[in-house]
mmCIF file of C-alpha atoms in Angstrom:
data_model
loop_
_atom_site.group_PDB
_atom_site.id
_atom_site.type_symbol
_atom_site.label_atom_id
_atom_site.label_comp_id
_atom_site.label_asym_id
_atom_site.label_seq_id
_atom_site.Cartn_x
_atom_site.Cartn_y
_atom_site.Cartn_z
ATOM 1 C CA MET A 1 82.322 126.212 51.540
ATOM 2 C CA THR A 2 80.896 122.929 53.005
ATOM 3 C CA ASP A 3 82.546 120.727 55.543
ATOM 4 C CA GLU A 4 83.552 117.432 53.863
ATOM 5 C CA THR A 5 84.650 115.615 56.852
ATOM 6 C CA GLY A 6 81.111 115.071 57.998
ATOM 7 C CA PRO A 7 79.454 115.587 61.343
ATOM 8 C CA ARG A 8 81.856 116.428 64.239
ATOM 9 C CA PRO A 9 81.895 113.585 66.790
ATOM 10 C CA THR A 10 80.793 114.161 70.309
ATOM 11 C CA PRO A 11 83.386 114.422 72.963
ATOM 12 C CA ARG A 12 82.409 111.036 74.379
ATOM 13 C CA ALA A 13 82.737 109.408 70.880
ATOM 14 C CA TRP A 14 86.073 111.182 70.313
ATOM 15 C CA LEU A 15 87.390 109.740 73.740
ATOM 16 C CA ARG A 16 86.121 106.413 72.759
ATOM 17 C CA GLU A 17 87.979 106.403 69.472
ATOM 18 C CA HIS A 18 91.221 107.579 71.255
ATOM 19 C CA SER A 19 90.948 105.558 74.424
ATOM 20 C CA GLU A 20 94.757 104.692 74.166
ATOM 21 C CA LEU A 21 95.203 108.235 75.476
ATOM 22 C CA GLY A 22 94.140 106.741 78.908
ATOM 23 C CA VAL A 23 97.361 104.778 78.863
ATOM 24 C CA CYS A 24 99.339 107.637 77.983
ATOM 25 C CA VAL A 25 98.011 109.537 81.033
ATOM 26 C CA ILE A 26 98.735 106.676 83.203
ATOM 27 C CA LEU A 27 102.258 106.289 81.893
ATOM 28 C CA LEU A 28 102.747 110.072 82.205
ATOM 29 C CA ALA A 29 101.539 110.070 85.898
ATOM 30 C CA LEU A 30 103.697 106.890 86.616
ATOM 31 C CA GLY A 31 106.851 108.681 85.106
ATOM 32 C CA VAL A 32 106.305 111.848 87.028
ATOM 33 C CA LEU A 33 105.875 109.734 90.183
ATOM 34 C CA VAL A 34 108.950 107.836 89.626
ATOM 35 C CA LEU A 35 111.082 110.998 88.833
ATOM 36 C CA THR A 36 109.785 112.848 91.688
ATOM 37 C CA ASP A 37 110.427 109.941 94.139
ATOM 38 C CA ALA A 38 113.919 109.475 92.578
ATOM 39 C CA LEU A 39 114.908 113.204 92.643
ATOM 40 C CA THR A 40 113.727 113.735 96.286
ATOM 41 C CA MET A 41 115.567 110.593 97.475
ATOM 42 C CA ASP A 42 117.929 111.349 100.270
ATOM 43 C CA VAL A 43 121.291 109.864 99.223
ATOM 44 C CA ASP A 44 124.937 110.754 99.979
ATOM 45 C CA LEU A 45 126.712 110.512 96.630
ATOM 46 C CA THR A 46 130.077 110.441 98.094
ATOM 47 C CA GLN A 47 129.504 107.027 99.616
ATOM 48 C CA ARG A 48 127.861 105.475 96.451
ATOM 49 C CA GLY A 49 130.209 106.584 93.628
ATOM 50 C CA PRO A 50 129.050 108.040 90.365
ATOM 51 C CA VAL A 51 126.354 105.627 89.734
ATOM 52 C CA GLY A 52 124.057 105.584 92.735
ATOM 53 C CA PRO A 53 120.611 104.672 93.693
ATOM 54 C CA ARG A 54 118.986 107.506 91.652
ATOM 55 C CA THR A 55 120.405 106.381 88.307
ATOM 56 C CA VAL A 56 117.920 103.600 87.344
ATOM 57 C CA PRO A 57 114.779 105.179 88.808
ATOM 58 C CA VAL A 58 115.692 108.459 86.860
ATOM 59 C CA ALA A 59 116.314 106.494 83.683
ATOM 60 C CA VAL A 60 113.070 104.680 84.156
ATOM 61 C CA GLY A 61 111.092 107.850 84.828
ATOM 62 C CA ILE A 62 112.521 109.457 81.723
ATOM 63 C CA GLY A 63 111.651 106.456 79.759
ATOM 64 C CA LEU A 64 108.056 106.389 80.953
ATOM 65 C CA LEU A 65 107.651 110.012 80.120
ATOM 66 C CA ALA A 66 109.175 109.465 76.557
ATOM 67 C CA VAL A 67 106.872 106.478 75.870
ATOM 68 C CA ALA A 68 103.849 108.345 77.190
ATOM 69 C CA VAL A 69 104.596 111.312 74.590
ATOM 70 C CA LEU A 70 105.399 109.092 71.757
ATOM 71 C CA LEU A 71 102.333 106.870 72.282
ATOM 72 C CA ALA A 72 100.210 110.056 72.459
ATOM 73 C CA VAL A 73 101.505 111.527 69.369
ATOM 74 C CA ASP A 74 100.983 108.072 67.476
ATOM 75 C CA VAL A 75 97.323 108.045 68.800
ATOM 76 C CA LEU A 76 96.560 111.439 67.876
ATOM 77 C CA ARG A 77 97.947 110.908 64.387
ATOM 78 C CA GLY A 78 95.544 108.015 64.011
ATOM 79 C CA GLY A 79 97.406 105.100 65.247
ATOM 80 C CA ARG A 80 95.475 102.295 66.828
ATOM 81 C CA GLY A 81 96.384 99.024 68.742
ATOM 82 C CA GLU A 82 95.310 95.972 66.967
ATOM 83 C CA ALA A 83 94.100 92.881 68.772
ATOM 84 C CA GLU A 84 96.582 90.087 68.557
ATOM 85 C CA ALA A 85 95.429 87.273 66.084
ATOM 86 C CA GLY A 86 96.796 84.580 68.379
ATOM 87 C CA GLU A 87 94.579 85.491 71.457
ATOM 88 C CA ASP A 88 92.369 82.618 72.221
ATOM 89 C CA VAL A 89 90.008 84.498 74.677
ATOM 90 C CA ASP A 90 86.290 84.132 74.394
ATOM 91 C CA LEU A 91 84.839 87.396 75.879
ATOM 92 C CA ALA A 92 81.306 85.761 76.230
ATOM 93 C CA GLU A 93 82.663 83.276 78.771
ATOM 94 C CA PRO A 94 82.686 84.391 82.493
ATOM 95 C CA ALA A 95 85.859 84.800 84.471
ATOM 96 C CA ASP A 96 87.254 81.798 86.266
ATOM 97 C CA ARG A 97 86.446 82.980 89.654
ATOM 98 C CA ARG A 98 87.687 79.625 91.312
ATOM 99 C CA THR A 99 91.259 80.162 90.011
ATOM 100 C CA VAL A 100 91.207 83.921 90.933
ATOM 101 C CA ALA A 101 89.997 82.997 94.406
ATOM 102 C CA LEU A 102 92.686 80.182 94.916
ATOM 103 C CA LEU A 103 95.430 82.545 93.767
ATOM 104 C CA THR A 104 94.152 85.256 96.193
ATOM 105 C CA GLY A 105 94.105 82.817 98.884
ATOM 106 C CA VAL A 106 97.678 81.610 98.119
ATOM 107 C CA PHE A 107 98.988 85.165 98.069
ATOM 108 C CA LEU A 108 97.172 86.022 101.416
ATOM 109 C CA ALA A 109 98.535 82.934 103.076
ATOM 110 C CA PHE A 110 102.004 83.695 101.843
ATOM 111 C CA ALA A 111 101.753 87.292 103.381
ATOM 112 C CA ALA A 112 100.541 85.839 106.698
ATOM 113 C CA LEU A 113 103.000 83.046 106.910
ATOM 114 C CA ILE A 114 106.315 84.692 105.730
ATOM 115 C CA GLY A 115 106.870 86.164 109.273
ATOM 116 C CA PRO A 116 106.462 83.056 111.330
ATOM 117 C CA LEU A 117 107.523 80.451 108.937
ATOM 118 C CA GLY A 118 110.259 82.448 106.940
ATOM 119 C CA PHE A 119 110.578 82.709 103.181
ATOM 120 C CA PRO A 120 111.858 79.216 102.329
ATOM 121 C CA ILE A 121 108.731 77.444 103.717
ATOM 122 C CA SER A 122 106.171 80.127 102.907
ATOM 123 C CA GLY A 123 107.887 80.657 99.368
ATOM 124 C CA ALA A 124 107.474 76.888 98.739
ATOM 125 C CA LEU A 125 103.830 77.050 99.593
ATOM 126 C CA LEU A 126 103.376 80.037 97.378
ATOM 127 C CA PHE A 127 105.071 78.410 94.467
ATOM 128 C CA TRP A 128 103.196 75.041 94.900
ATOM 129 C CA GLY A 129 99.879 76.668 95.586
ATOM 130 C CA SER A 130 100.136 79.075 92.534
ATOM 131 C CA ALA A 131 101.038 75.965 90.206
ATOM 132 C CA TYR A 132 98.086 74.183 91.767
ATOM 133 C CA ALA A 133 95.659 76.955 91.378
ATOM 134 C CA LEU A 134 96.692 77.355 87.724
ATOM 135 C CA GLY A 135 96.014 73.812 87.014
ATOM 136 C CA SER A 136 99.068 71.697 87.637
ATOM 137 C CA ARG A 137 98.151 68.383 89.286
ATOM 138 C CA HIS A 138 101.513 66.691 89.643
ATOM 139 C CA LEU A 139 101.379 66.072 93.272
ATOM 140 C CA ASP A 140 104.635 64.250 93.420
ATOM 141 C CA ARG A 141 106.738 66.639 91.400
ATOM 142 C CA ASP A 142 105.282 70.127 92.115
ATOM 143 C CA PRO A 143 106.165 70.334 95.818
ATOM 144 C CA LEU A 144 109.762 69.277 95.214
ATOM 145 C CA ILE A 145 110.143 72.039 92.304
ATOM 146 C CA ALA A 146 108.403 74.756 94.615
ATOM 147 C CA ALA A 147 110.789 73.899 97.536
ATOM 148 C CA GLY A 148 113.825 73.971 95.064
ATOM 149 C CA LEU A 149 112.718 77.339 93.627
ATOM 150 C CA SER A 150 112.092 78.803 97.073
ATOM 151 C CA LEU A 151 115.433 77.822 98.232
ATOM 152 C CA VAL A 152 117.316 79.094 95.238
ATOM 153 C CA THR A 153 115.249 82.390 95.435
ATOM 154 C CA TYR A 154 116.164 82.659 99.129
ATOM 155 C CA PHE A 155 119.950 82.071 98.589
ATOM 156 C CA VAL A 156 119.983 84.565 95.721
ATOM 157 C CA PHE A 157 118.286 87.372 97.398
ATOM 158 C CA ASP A 158 119.764 86.742 100.934
ATOM 159 C CA ASN A 159 123.361 85.765 99.974
ATOM 160 C CA LEU A 160 124.153 87.054 96.514
ATOM 161 C CA LEU A 161 122.033 90.324 96.369
ATOM 162 C CA GLY A 162 122.198 91.190 100.047
ATOM 163 C CA VAL A 163 118.405 91.573 100.453
ATOM 164 C CA PRO A 164 117.632 89.954 103.929
ATOM 165 C CA LEU A 165 114.686 87.650 103.687
ATOM 166 C CA PRO A 166 113.224 85.981 106.982
ATOM 167 C CA GLY A 167 114.515 82.500 107.301
ATOM 168 C CA GLY A 168 112.049 81.450 109.930
ATOM 169 C CA PRO A 169 112.701 78.192 111.839
ATOM 170 C CA LEU A 170 115.179 77.077 109.022
ATOM 171 C CA MET A 171 117.467 80.092 109.926
ATOM 172 C CA GLY A 172 119.971 78.183 111.715
ATOM 173 C CA VAL A 173 119.917 75.274 109.194
ATOM 174 C CA LEU A 174 120.285 77.396 106.205
#
């Protein structure tokens, strides 16, 4: 009896053909990490009610595990991800290092300034700097939008959600 499937691929070639399994491993590890963290969380359920702080992380962890298993089954059955036809990416072109450097600088500046300046000011600089780094050149409009977005974000988190953000010098004014 002859083997009609042809030569067996090498392990390296098989892994290259099934590279989506790497995503499955990452999803599986992330799911285990989320579930482990959620289930070892120290929470007094009598103070929280029936739906406590573990509910959403446990649901997300179970979802990650389910997606990892379903994706692995699909890949092993021959499923493959297809490139989007709408992608307009020229892989021969080099990365835009200037934009990446500007965004990195903006995020590092935000991290350094949030303590002394507070969220409203440093957030406005983050939003405006990100818009500038990504190509917006509306110097009259962008700072106003960034300041408004930063103030709305501050109020939503600080007042509505109860997540305290540093107010900085504007703490007495806001």
